Amino acid sequence: MIAAVANSVLSVMIVDDEAPARARLRDLLADMALVLPTEVLAEAGNGLLALDAIAGRRVDVALVDIRMPKMDGIELARHLSALEYPPAVIFVTAFDAYAVQAFEVNAIDYLLKPVRAQRLLAALQKARQNRPLTSTQLVQRQQAARTHLSCHERGRLLLIPVPEILYFKADLKYVTARTRDREFLLDESLTHLEQEFGEQFIRLHRSVLAAKDAISGFEKSPSDDAETQWQVMLRDIPDRLPVSRRQWPLVKSYVRQAAS
């Protein structure tokens, strides 16, 4: 038998797209209340809903399924790690194929369904003892491209769907992501964005990546800068983006192939 721990309550968020699975975890947490008191502060059926549910709250542990619609558990864990007080993540899934990815996002534990009470208790005790790394401490790893990027703005965590981003532009220490409606400041590296989203974006210039499907045409640059004789026109917005002489053959070739 595992001895009872200190009587402080561990706050928990449960994220699973199946209601019976969420109910099962609630029941297990209730059964172990005398050994490890917990309080379920939030529940959600996918990663997007989970980020809404956790907004303004400080949660100790997130029990997260992996295969979920709209935003899966792996991507959710990456966004949670960017919070000021990131919860410890314990994956609870029916699939064993994601274990490597789970620990690459610094998950505390990886539980397979059906979850046994003793196994869940051990994972929660581990979470209590080991706080997860913050986003500034995480090592950059090769992972599947994200579906959303996150932006901190006036105390809120905003999510930007990647398909809505028309271009990224580097300026000093920040990168701007431009959608049809507005700009977002990202704490991201243009180089890392190019590595992660190279299938969707093309480099126009040392400071600019454009969404391939956002390019609507080219026009001569009005400036006298010999380095940028051409600029890209974009769908939906009037912005013009410079194309460097070095990148011009690649960009022109891509557009010709896409049009053929």
PDB file of C-alpha atoms in Angstrom:
ATOM      1  CA  MET A   1       0.000   0.000   0.000  1.00  0.00           C
ATOM      2  CA  ILE A   2       1.212   3.522  -0.855  1.00  0.00           C
ATOM      3  CA  ALA A   3       1.304   5.782   2.152  1.00  0.00           C
ATOM      4  CA  ALA A   4      -0.850   8.907   2.273  1.00  0.00           C
ATOM      5  CA  VAL A   5       0.846  12.127   1.236  1.00  0.00           C
ATOM      6  CA  ALA A   6       0.510  15.607   2.627  1.00  0.00           C
ATOM      7  CA  ASN A   7      -3.093  16.804   2.761  1.00  0.00           C
ATOM      8  CA  SER A   8      -2.712  19.634   0.210  1.00  0.00           C
ATOM      9  CA  VAL A   9      -5.236  19.390  -2.628  1.00  0.00           C
ATOM     10  CA  LEU A  10      -3.910  18.786  -6.140  1.00  0.00           C
ATOM     11  CA  SER A  11      -5.887  20.698  -8.788  1.00  0.00           C
ATOM     12  CA  VAL A  12      -6.593  18.703 -11.954  1.00  0.00           C
ATOM     13  CA  MET A  13      -7.852  19.273 -15.494  1.00  0.00           C
ATOM     14  CA  ILE A  14      -9.231  16.292 -17.465  1.00  0.00           C
ATOM     15  CA  VAL A  15      -9.048  16.423 -21.265  1.00  0.00           C
ATOM     16  CA  ASP A  16     -10.624  13.615 -23.289  1.00  0.00           C
ATOM     17  CA  ASP A  17     -13.087  13.641 -26.180  1.00  0.00           C
ATOM     18  CA  GLU A  18     -15.068  10.740 -24.672  1.00  0.00           C
ATOM     19  CA  ALA A  19     -17.361  11.591 -21.754  1.00  0.00           C
ATOM     20  CA  PRO A  20     -17.206   8.058 -20.240  1.00  0.00           C
ATOM     21  CA  ALA A  21     -13.404   8.295 -20.130  1.00  0.00           C
ATOM     22  CA  ARG A  22     -13.609  11.620 -18.278  1.00  0.00           C
ATOM     23  CA  ALA A  23     -16.127  10.120 -15.853  1.00  0.00           C
ATOM     24  CA  ARG A  24     -13.820   7.131 -15.243  1.00  0.00           C
ATOM     25  CA  LEU A  25     -10.949   9.448 -14.288  1.00  0.00           C
ATOM     26  CA  ARG A  26     -13.207  11.463 -11.968  1.00  0.00           C
ATOM     27  CA  ASP A  27     -14.249   8.240 -10.233  1.00  0.00           C
ATOM     28  CA  LEU A  28     -10.629   7.111  -9.811  1.00  0.00           C
ATOM     29  CA  LEU A  29      -9.667  10.489  -8.359  1.00  0.00           C
ATOM     30  CA  ALA A  30     -12.569  10.308  -5.923  1.00  0.00           C
ATOM     31  CA  ASP A  31     -11.573   6.779  -4.850  1.00  0.00           C
ATOM     32  CA  MET A  32      -8.049   7.904  -3.921  1.00  0.00           C
ATOM     33  CA  ALA A  33      -9.120  11.079  -2.124  1.00  0.00           C
ATOM     34  CA  LEU A  34      -8.017   9.831   1.307  1.00  0.00           C
ATOM     35  CA  VAL A  35      -4.523   9.081   0.002  1.00  0.00           C
ATOM     36  CA  LEU A  36      -4.116  12.033  -2.359  1.00  0.00           C
ATOM     37  CA  PRO A  37      -6.805  14.746  -2.294  1.00  0.00           C
ATOM     38  CA  THR A  38      -7.599  16.245  -5.703  1.00  0.00           C
ATOM     39  CA  GLU A  39     -10.021  18.788  -7.129  1.00  0.00           C
ATOM     40  CA  VAL A  40     -11.127  18.702 -10.761  1.00  0.00           C
ATOM     41  CA  LEU A  41     -11.126  22.362 -11.794  1.00  0.00           C
ATOM     42  CA  ALA A  42     -11.823  21.898 -15.497  1.00  0.00           C
ATOM     43  CA  GLU A  43     -12.811  19.358 -18.137  1.00  0.00           C
ATOM     44  CA  ALA A  44     -12.631  19.558 -21.915  1.00  0.00           C
ATOM     45  CA  GLY A  45     -13.220  17.416 -24.989  1.00  0.00           C
ATOM     46  CA  ASN A  46     -10.195  18.572 -27.011  1.00  0.00           C
ATOM     47  CA  GLY A  47      -7.100  20.738 -26.833  1.00  0.00           C
ATOM     48  CA  LEU A  48      -8.755  23.969 -27.987  1.00  0.00           C
ATOM     49  CA  LEU A  49     -11.495  23.685 -25.377  1.00  0.00           C
ATOM     50  CA  ALA A  50      -8.896  22.814 -22.744  1.00  0.00           C
ATOM     51  CA  LEU A  51      -6.959  26.035 -23.359  1.00  0.00           C
ATOM     52  CA  ASP A  52     -10.193  28.009 -23.013  1.00  0.00           C
ATOM     53  CA  ALA A  53     -11.063  26.129 -19.828  1.00  0.00           C
ATOM     54  CA  ILE A  54      -7.686  26.763 -18.205  1.00  0.00           C
ATOM     55  CA  ALA A  55      -7.608  30.490 -19.043  1.00  0.00           C
ATOM     56  CA  GLY A  56      -7.106  32.484 -15.849  1.00  0.00           C
ATOM     57  CA  ARG A  57      -6.724  29.348 -13.739  1.00  0.00           C
ATOM     58  CA  ARG A  58      -3.710  27.687 -12.186  1.00  0.00           C
ATOM     59  CA  VAL A  59      -3.922  23.922 -12.526  1.00  0.00           C
ATOM     60  CA  ASP A  60      -1.373  21.519 -11.056  1.00  0.00           C
ATOM     61  CA  VAL A  61      -1.945  18.513 -13.328  1.00  0.00           C
ATOM     62  CA  ALA A  62      -3.543  17.928 -16.727  1.00  0.00           C
ATOM     63  CA  LEU A  63      -4.746  14.381 -17.501  1.00  0.00           C
ATOM     64  CA  VAL A  64      -4.715  14.402 -21.297  1.00  0.00           C
ATOM     65  CA  ASP A  65      -5.867  11.993 -23.989  1.00  0.00           C
ATOM     66  CA  ILE A  66      -3.850  12.070 -27.232  1.00  0.00           C
ATOM     67  CA  ARG A  67      -6.154  11.325 -30.152  1.00  0.00           C
ATOM     68  CA  MET A  68      -8.729  14.140 -30.075  1.00  0.00           C
ATOM     69  CA  PRO A  69     -10.383  16.287 -32.768  1.00  0.00           C
ATOM     70  CA  LYS A  70      -9.332  19.885 -33.592  1.00  0.00           C
ATOM     71  CA  MET A  71      -6.214  19.793 -31.399  1.00  0.00           C
ATOM     72  CA  ASP A  72      -4.616  16.586 -30.147  1.00  0.00           C
ATOM     73  CA  GLY A  73      -2.968  16.023 -26.786  1.00  0.00           C
ATOM     74  CA  ILE A  74       0.621  16.363 -28.009  1.00  0.00           C
ATOM     75  CA  GLU A  75       0.018  19.852 -29.382  1.00  0.00           C
ATOM     76  CA  LEU A  76      -1.993  20.805 -26.303  1.00  0.00           C
ATOM     77  CA  ALA A  77       0.986  19.879 -24.107  1.00  0.00           C
ATOM     78  CA  ARG A  78       3.227  22.191 -26.128  1.00  0.00           C
ATOM     79  CA  HIS A  79       0.817  25.111 -25.623  1.00  0.00           C
ATOM     80  CA  LEU A  80       0.415  24.337 -21.927  1.00  0.00           C
ATOM     81  CA  SER A  81       4.190  24.485 -21.509  1.00  0.00           C
ATOM     82  CA  ALA A  82       4.083  28.126 -22.669  1.00  0.00           C
ATOM     83  CA  LEU A  83       1.830  29.207 -19.789  1.00  0.00           C
ATOM     84  CA  GLU A  84       3.292  31.183 -16.905  1.00  0.00           C
ATOM     85  CA  TYR A  85       2.441  28.302 -14.565  1.00  0.00           C
ATOM     86  CA  PRO A  86       2.376  25.197 -16.789  1.00  0.00           C
ATOM     87  CA  PRO A  87       0.600  22.158 -15.361  1.00  0.00           C
ATOM     88  CA  ALA A  88       2.305  18.795 -15.217  1.00  0.00           C
ATOM     89  CA  VAL A  89       0.986  16.683 -18.096  1.00  0.00           C
ATOM     90  CA  ILE A  90       0.050  13.030 -17.697  1.00  0.00           C
ATOM     91  CA  PHE A  91      -1.096  11.373 -20.910  1.00  0.00           C
ATOM     92  CA  VAL A  92      -3.956   8.896 -20.597  1.00  0.00           C
ATOM     93  CA  THR A  93      -4.512   7.085 -23.880  1.00  0.00           C
ATOM     94  CA  ALA A  94      -5.542   3.793 -25.458  1.00  0.00           C
ATOM     95  CA  PHE A  95      -2.538   3.867 -27.795  1.00  0.00           C
ATOM     96  CA  ASP A  96       1.086   3.088 -27.008  1.00  0.00           C
ATOM     97  CA  ALA A  97       2.474   4.517 -30.271  1.00  0.00           C
ATOM     98  CA  TYR A  98       2.906   8.062 -28.949  1.00  0.00           C
ATOM     99  CA  ALA A  99       5.184   7.418 -25.989  1.00  0.00           C
ATOM    100  CA  VAL A 100       8.285   8.953 -27.572  1.00  0.00           C
ATOM    101  CA  GLN A 101       6.405  12.109 -28.615  1.00  0.00           C
ATOM    102  CA  ALA A 102       4.861  12.326 -25.154  1.00  0.00           C
ATOM    103  CA  PHE A 103       8.181  12.463 -23.372  1.00  0.00           C
ATOM    104  CA  GLU A 104       9.594  14.875 -25.963  1.00  0.00           C
ATOM    105  CA  VAL A 105       7.022  17.375 -24.669  1.00  0.00           C
ATOM    106  CA  ASN A 106       8.138  16.600 -21.110  1.00  0.00           C
ATOM    107  CA  ALA A 107       5.125  14.602 -19.996  1.00  0.00           C
ATOM    108  CA  ILE A 108       5.370  13.396 -16.406  1.00  0.00           C
ATOM    109  CA  ASP A 109       3.897   9.987 -17.233  1.00  0.00           C
ATOM    110  CA  TYR A 110       2.124   7.977 -19.931  1.00  0.00           C
ATOM    111  CA  LEU A 111      -0.791   5.784 -18.864  1.00  0.00           C
ATOM    112  CA  LEU A 112      -2.595   3.260 -21.031  1.00  0.00           C
ATOM    113  CA  LYS A 113      -6.355   2.752 -20.785  1.00  0.00           C
ATOM    114  CA  PRO A 114      -7.991   1.176 -18.914  1.00  0.00           C
ATOM    115  CA  VAL A 115      -6.140   3.017 -16.161  1.00  0.00           C
ATOM    116  CA  ARG A 116      -5.539   1.258 -12.854  1.00  0.00           C
ATOM    117  CA  ALA A 117      -6.007   3.307  -9.679  1.00  0.00           C
ATOM    118  CA  GLN A 118      -2.544   2.501  -8.298  1.00  0.00           C
ATOM    119  CA  ARG A 119      -0.892   3.479 -11.581  1.00  0.00           C
ATOM    120  CA  LEU A 120      -2.745   6.813 -11.685  1.00  0.00           C
ATOM    121  CA  LEU A 121      -1.872   7.478  -8.048  1.00  0.00           C
ATOM    122  CA  ALA A 122       1.818   6.887  -8.720  1.00  0.00           C
ATOM    123  CA  ALA A 123       1.720   9.267 -11.687  1.00  0.00           C
ATOM    124  CA  LEU A 124       0.007  11.990  -9.656  1.00  0.00           C
ATOM    125  CA  GLN A 125       2.529  11.650  -6.855  1.00  0.00           C
ATOM    126  CA  LYS A 126       5.313  11.961  -9.421  1.00  0.00           C
ATOM    127  CA  ALA A 127       3.629  15.092 -10.790  1.00  0.00           C
ATOM    128  CA  ARG A 128       3.511  16.598  -7.314  1.00  0.00           C
ATOM    129  CA  GLN A 129       7.254  16.070  -6.875  1.00  0.00           C
ATOM    130  CA  ASN A 130       8.386  17.067 -10.386  1.00  0.00           C
ATOM    131  CA  ARG A 131       7.253  20.368 -11.817  1.00  0.00           C
ATOM    132  CA  PRO A 132       7.406  20.522 -15.642  1.00  0.00           C
ATOM    133  CA  LEU A 133       9.910  22.691 -17.496  1.00  0.00           C
ATOM    134  CA  THR A 134       8.804  26.117 -18.666  1.00  0.00           C
ATOM    135  CA  SER A 135       8.809  26.958 -22.354  1.00  0.00           C
ATOM    136  CA  THR A 136      12.121  28.824 -22.068  1.00  0.00           C
ATOM    137  CA  GLN A 137      13.749  25.678 -20.694  1.00  0.00           C
ATOM    138  CA  LEU A 138      12.410  23.257 -23.288  1.00  0.00           C
ATOM    139  CA  VAL A 139      14.860  21.883 -25.805  1.00  0.00           C
ATOM    140  CA  GLN A 140      13.769  22.387 -29.418  1.00  0.00           C
ATOM    141  CA  ARG A 141      12.928  18.970 -30.871  1.00  0.00           C
ATOM    142  CA  GLN A 142      11.719  17.663 -34.205  1.00  0.00           C
ATOM    143  CA  GLN A 143       7.956  17.210 -33.845  1.00  0.00           C
ATOM    144  CA  ALA A 144       4.910  17.240 -36.067  1.00  0.00           C
ATOM    145  CA  ALA A 145       3.998  20.726 -37.235  1.00  0.00           C
ATOM    146  CA  ARG A 146       1.591  22.533 -34.946  1.00  0.00           C
ATOM    147  CA  THR A 147      -1.906  23.444 -36.103  1.00  0.00           C
ATOM    148  CA  HIS A 148      -1.919  26.615 -33.965  1.00  0.00           C
ATOM    149  CA  LEU A 149       0.670  29.102 -32.714  1.00  0.00           C
ATOM    150  CA  SER A 150       0.309  30.883 -29.382  1.00  0.00           C
ATOM    151  CA  CYS A 151       0.673  34.557 -28.568  1.00  0.00           C
ATOM    152  CA  HIS A 152       0.633  36.225 -25.153  1.00  0.00           C
ATOM    153  CA  GLU A 153      -1.318  39.468 -25.272  1.00  0.00           C
ATOM    154  CA  ARG A 154      -2.397  41.571 -22.266  1.00  0.00           C
ATOM    155  CA  GLY A 155      -2.359  38.585 -19.943  1.00  0.00           C
ATOM    156  CA  ARG A 156      -4.214  36.273 -22.335  1.00  0.00           C
ATOM    157  CA  LEU A 157      -3.021  33.293 -24.355  1.00  0.00           C
ATOM    158  CA  LEU A 158      -4.265  33.695 -27.930  1.00  0.00           C
ATOM    159  CA  LEU A 159      -4.234  30.839 -30.446  1.00  0.00           C
ATOM    160  CA  ILE A 160      -3.609  31.556 -34.126  1.00  0.00           C
ATOM    161  CA  PRO A 161      -4.645  28.839 -36.611  1.00  0.00           C
ATOM    162  CA  VAL A 162      -1.654  28.281 -38.900  1.00  0.00           C
ATOM    163  CA  PRO A 163      -3.817  28.050 -42.085  1.00  0.00           C
ATOM    164  CA  GLU A 164      -4.973  31.636 -41.422  1.00  0.00           C
ATOM    165  CA  ILE A 165      -1.422  33.038 -41.360  1.00  0.00           C
ATOM    166  CA  LEU A 166      -0.449  34.758 -44.629  1.00  0.00           C
ATOM    167  CA  TYR A 167       3.148  35.524 -43.722  1.00  0.00           C
ATOM    168  CA  PHE A 168       5.773  35.725 -40.975  1.00  0.00           C
ATOM    169  CA  LYS A 169       8.085  38.717 -40.786  1.00  0.00           C
ATOM    170  CA  ALA A 170      11.100  39.023 -38.501  1.00  0.00           C
ATOM    171  CA  ASP A 171      11.775  42.345 -36.812  1.00  0.00           C
ATOM    172  CA  LEU A 172      14.511  42.560 -34.165  1.00  0.00           C
ATOM    173  CA  LYS A 173      13.767  39.959 -31.461  1.00  0.00           C
ATOM    174  CA  TYR A 174      10.150  39.257 -32.475  1.00  0.00           C
ATOM    175  CA  VAL A 175       8.371  37.674 -35.410  1.00  0.00           C
ATOM    176  CA  THR A 176       5.070  39.060 -36.661  1.00  0.00           C
ATOM    177  CA  ALA A 177       2.412  36.647 -37.896  1.00  0.00           C
ATOM    178  CA  ARG A 178      -0.025  38.360 -40.271  1.00  0.00           C
ATOM    179  CA  THR A 179      -3.532  37.068 -40.861  1.00  0.00           C
ATOM    180  CA  ARG A 180      -6.205  38.674 -42.990  1.00  0.00           C
ATOM    181  CA  ASP A 181      -7.529  40.574 -39.971  1.00  0.00           C
ATOM    182  CA  ARG A 182      -4.521  41.549 -37.853  1.00  0.00           C
ATOM    183  CA  GLU A 183      -0.930  41.007 -36.732  1.00  0.00           C
ATOM    184  CA  PHE A 184       0.308  38.923 -33.796  1.00  0.00           C
ATOM    185  CA  LEU A 185       3.689  39.175 -32.077  1.00  0.00           C
ATOM    186  CA  LEU A 186       5.295  35.764 -31.578  1.00  0.00           C
ATOM    187  CA  ASP A 187       8.199  34.764 -29.409  1.00  0.00           C
ATOM    188  CA  GLU A 188       9.449  32.453 -32.162  1.00  0.00           C
ATOM    189  CA  SER A 189      12.485  32.127 -34.400  1.00  0.00           C
ATOM    190  CA  LEU A 190      11.941  32.577 -38.145  1.00  0.00           C
ATOM    191  CA  THR A 191      14.424  29.774 -38.747  1.00  0.00           C
ATOM    192  CA  HIS A 192      12.498  27.355 -36.523  1.00  0.00           C
ATOM    193  CA  LEU A 193       9.209  28.365 -38.149  1.00  0.00           C
ATOM    194  CA  GLU A 194      10.693  27.643 -41.564  1.00  0.00           C
ATOM    195  CA  GLN A 195      11.906  24.230 -40.378  1.00  0.00           C
ATOM    196  CA  GLU A 196       8.531  23.341 -38.875  1.00  0.00           C
ATOM    197  CA  PHE A 197       6.260  24.746 -41.587  1.00  0.00           C
ATOM    198  CA  GLY A 198       8.409  24.363 -44.694  1.00  0.00           C
ATOM    199  CA  GLU A 199       5.608  22.499 -46.483  1.00  0.00           C
ATOM    200  CA  GLN A 200       3.248  25.465 -46.111  1.00  0.00           C
ATOM    201  CA  PHE A 201       5.546  28.518 -46.233  1.00  0.00           C
ATOM    202  CA  ILE A 202       8.313  29.645 -48.570  1.00  0.00           C
ATOM    203  CA  ARG A 203      11.162  32.002 -47.759  1.00  0.00           C
ATOM    204  CA  LEU A 204      11.012  35.224 -49.779  1.00  0.00           C
ATOM    205  CA  HIS A 205      13.725  37.145 -47.978  1.00  0.00           C
ATOM    206  CA  ARG A 206      16.000  36.706 -44.986  1.00  0.00           C
ATOM    207  CA  SER A 207      13.268  38.278 -42.841  1.00  0.00           C
ATOM    208  CA  VAL A 208      10.077  36.989 -44.532  1.00  0.00           C
ATOM    209  CA  LEU A 209       8.231  33.673 -44.944  1.00  0.00           C
ATOM    210  CA  ALA A 210       5.014  33.678 -46.994  1.00  0.00           C
ATOM    211  CA  ALA A 211       2.229  31.108 -47.092  1.00  0.00           C
ATOM    212  CA  LYS A 212       2.534  29.395 -50.454  1.00  0.00           C
ATOM    213  CA  ASP A 213      -1.191  29.469 -51.131  1.00  0.00           C
ATOM    214  CA  ALA A 214      -1.390  33.183 -50.202  1.00  0.00           C
ATOM    215  CA  ILE A 215       0.795  34.338 -53.103  1.00  0.00           C
ATOM    216  CA  SER A 216      -1.359  35.914 -55.830  1.00  0.00           C
ATOM    217  CA  GLY A 217       1.308  37.428 -58.065  1.00  0.00           C
ATOM    218  CA  PHE A 218       4.420  39.607 -58.436  1.00  0.00           C
ATOM    219  CA  GLU A 219       5.190  43.181 -59.271  1.00  0.00           C
ATOM    220  CA  LYS A 220       8.339  45.226 -59.699  1.00  0.00           C
ATOM    221  CA  SER A 221       9.624  46.779 -56.501  1.00  0.00           C
ATOM    222  CA  PRO A 222       9.234  50.570 -56.477  1.00  0.00           C
ATOM    223  CA  SER A 223      12.412  50.950 -54.413  1.00  0.00           C
ATOM    224  CA  ASP A 224      15.928  51.347 -55.769  1.00  0.00           C
ATOM    225  CA  ASP A 225      17.179  48.444 -53.663  1.00  0.00           C
ATOM    226  CA  ALA A 226      19.015  46.145 -56.049  1.00  0.00           C
ATOM    227  CA  GLU A 227      18.584  43.282 -53.573  1.00  0.00           C
ATOM    228  CA  THR A 228      14.762  43.305 -53.881  1.00  0.00           C
ATOM    229  CA  GLN A 229      13.770  43.976 -57.494  1.00  0.00           C
ATOM    230  CA  TRP A 230      10.499  42.079 -57.097  1.00  0.00           C
ATOM    231  CA  GLN A 231       7.799  41.908 -54.454  1.00  0.00           C
ATOM    232  CA  VAL A 232       5.005  39.455 -53.808  1.00  0.00           C
ATOM    233  CA  MET A 233       1.315  40.349 -53.879  1.00  0.00           C
ATOM    234  CA  LEU A 234      -0.963  38.495 -51.453  1.00  0.00           C
ATOM    235  CA  ARG A 235      -4.578  37.456 -51.469  1.00  0.00           C
ATOM    236  CA  ASP A 236      -6.995  39.277 -49.130  1.00  0.00           C
ATOM    237  CA  ILE A 237      -4.591  42.027 -47.997  1.00  0.00           C
ATOM    238  CA  PRO A 238      -2.746  44.910 -49.732  1.00  0.00           C
ATOM    239  CA  ASP A 239       0.645  44.169 -48.126  1.00  0.00           C
ATOM    240  CA  ARG A 240       3.618  43.705 -50.462  1.00  0.00           C
ATOM    241  CA  LEU A 241       6.525  41.483 -49.437  1.00  0.00           C
ATOM    242  CA  PRO A 242      10.093  41.809 -50.720  1.00  0.00           C
ATOM    243  CA  VAL A 243      11.692  38.955 -52.639  1.00  0.00           C
ATOM    244  CA  SER A 244      15.473  38.883 -52.409  1.00  0.00           C
ATOM    245  CA  ARG A 245      17.560  38.356 -55.542  1.00  0.00           C
ATOM    246  CA  ARG A 246      18.833  35.103 -54.020  1.00  0.00           C
ATOM    247  CA  GLN A 247      15.310  33.703 -53.425  1.00  0.00           C
ATOM    248  CA  TRP A 248      13.719  34.975 -56.647  1.00  0.00           C
ATOM    249  CA  PRO A 249      14.471  31.900 -58.837  1.00  0.00           C
ATOM    250  CA  LEU A 250      13.063  29.520 -56.190  1.00  0.00           C
ATOM    251  CA  VAL A 251       9.924  31.592 -55.583  1.00  0.00           C
ATOM    252  CA  LYS A 252       9.233  32.077 -59.300  1.00  0.00           C
ATOM    253  CA  SER A 253       9.766  28.374 -59.962  1.00  0.00           C
ATOM    254  CA  TYR A 254       7.348  27.385 -57.187  1.00  0.00           C
ATOM    255  CA  VAL A 255       4.591  29.673 -58.439  1.00  0.00           C
ATOM    256  CA  ARG A 256       4.993  28.390 -62.008  1.00  0.00           C
ATOM    257  CA  GLN A 257       4.753  24.767 -60.814  1.00  0.00           C
ATOM    258  CA  ALA A 258       1.680  25.554 -58.680  1.00  0.00           C
ATOM    259  CA  ALA A 259      -0.030  27.238 -61.649  1.00  0.00           C
ATOM    260  CA  SER A 260       0.688  24.393 -64.092  1.00  0.00           C
TER     261      SER A 260
END
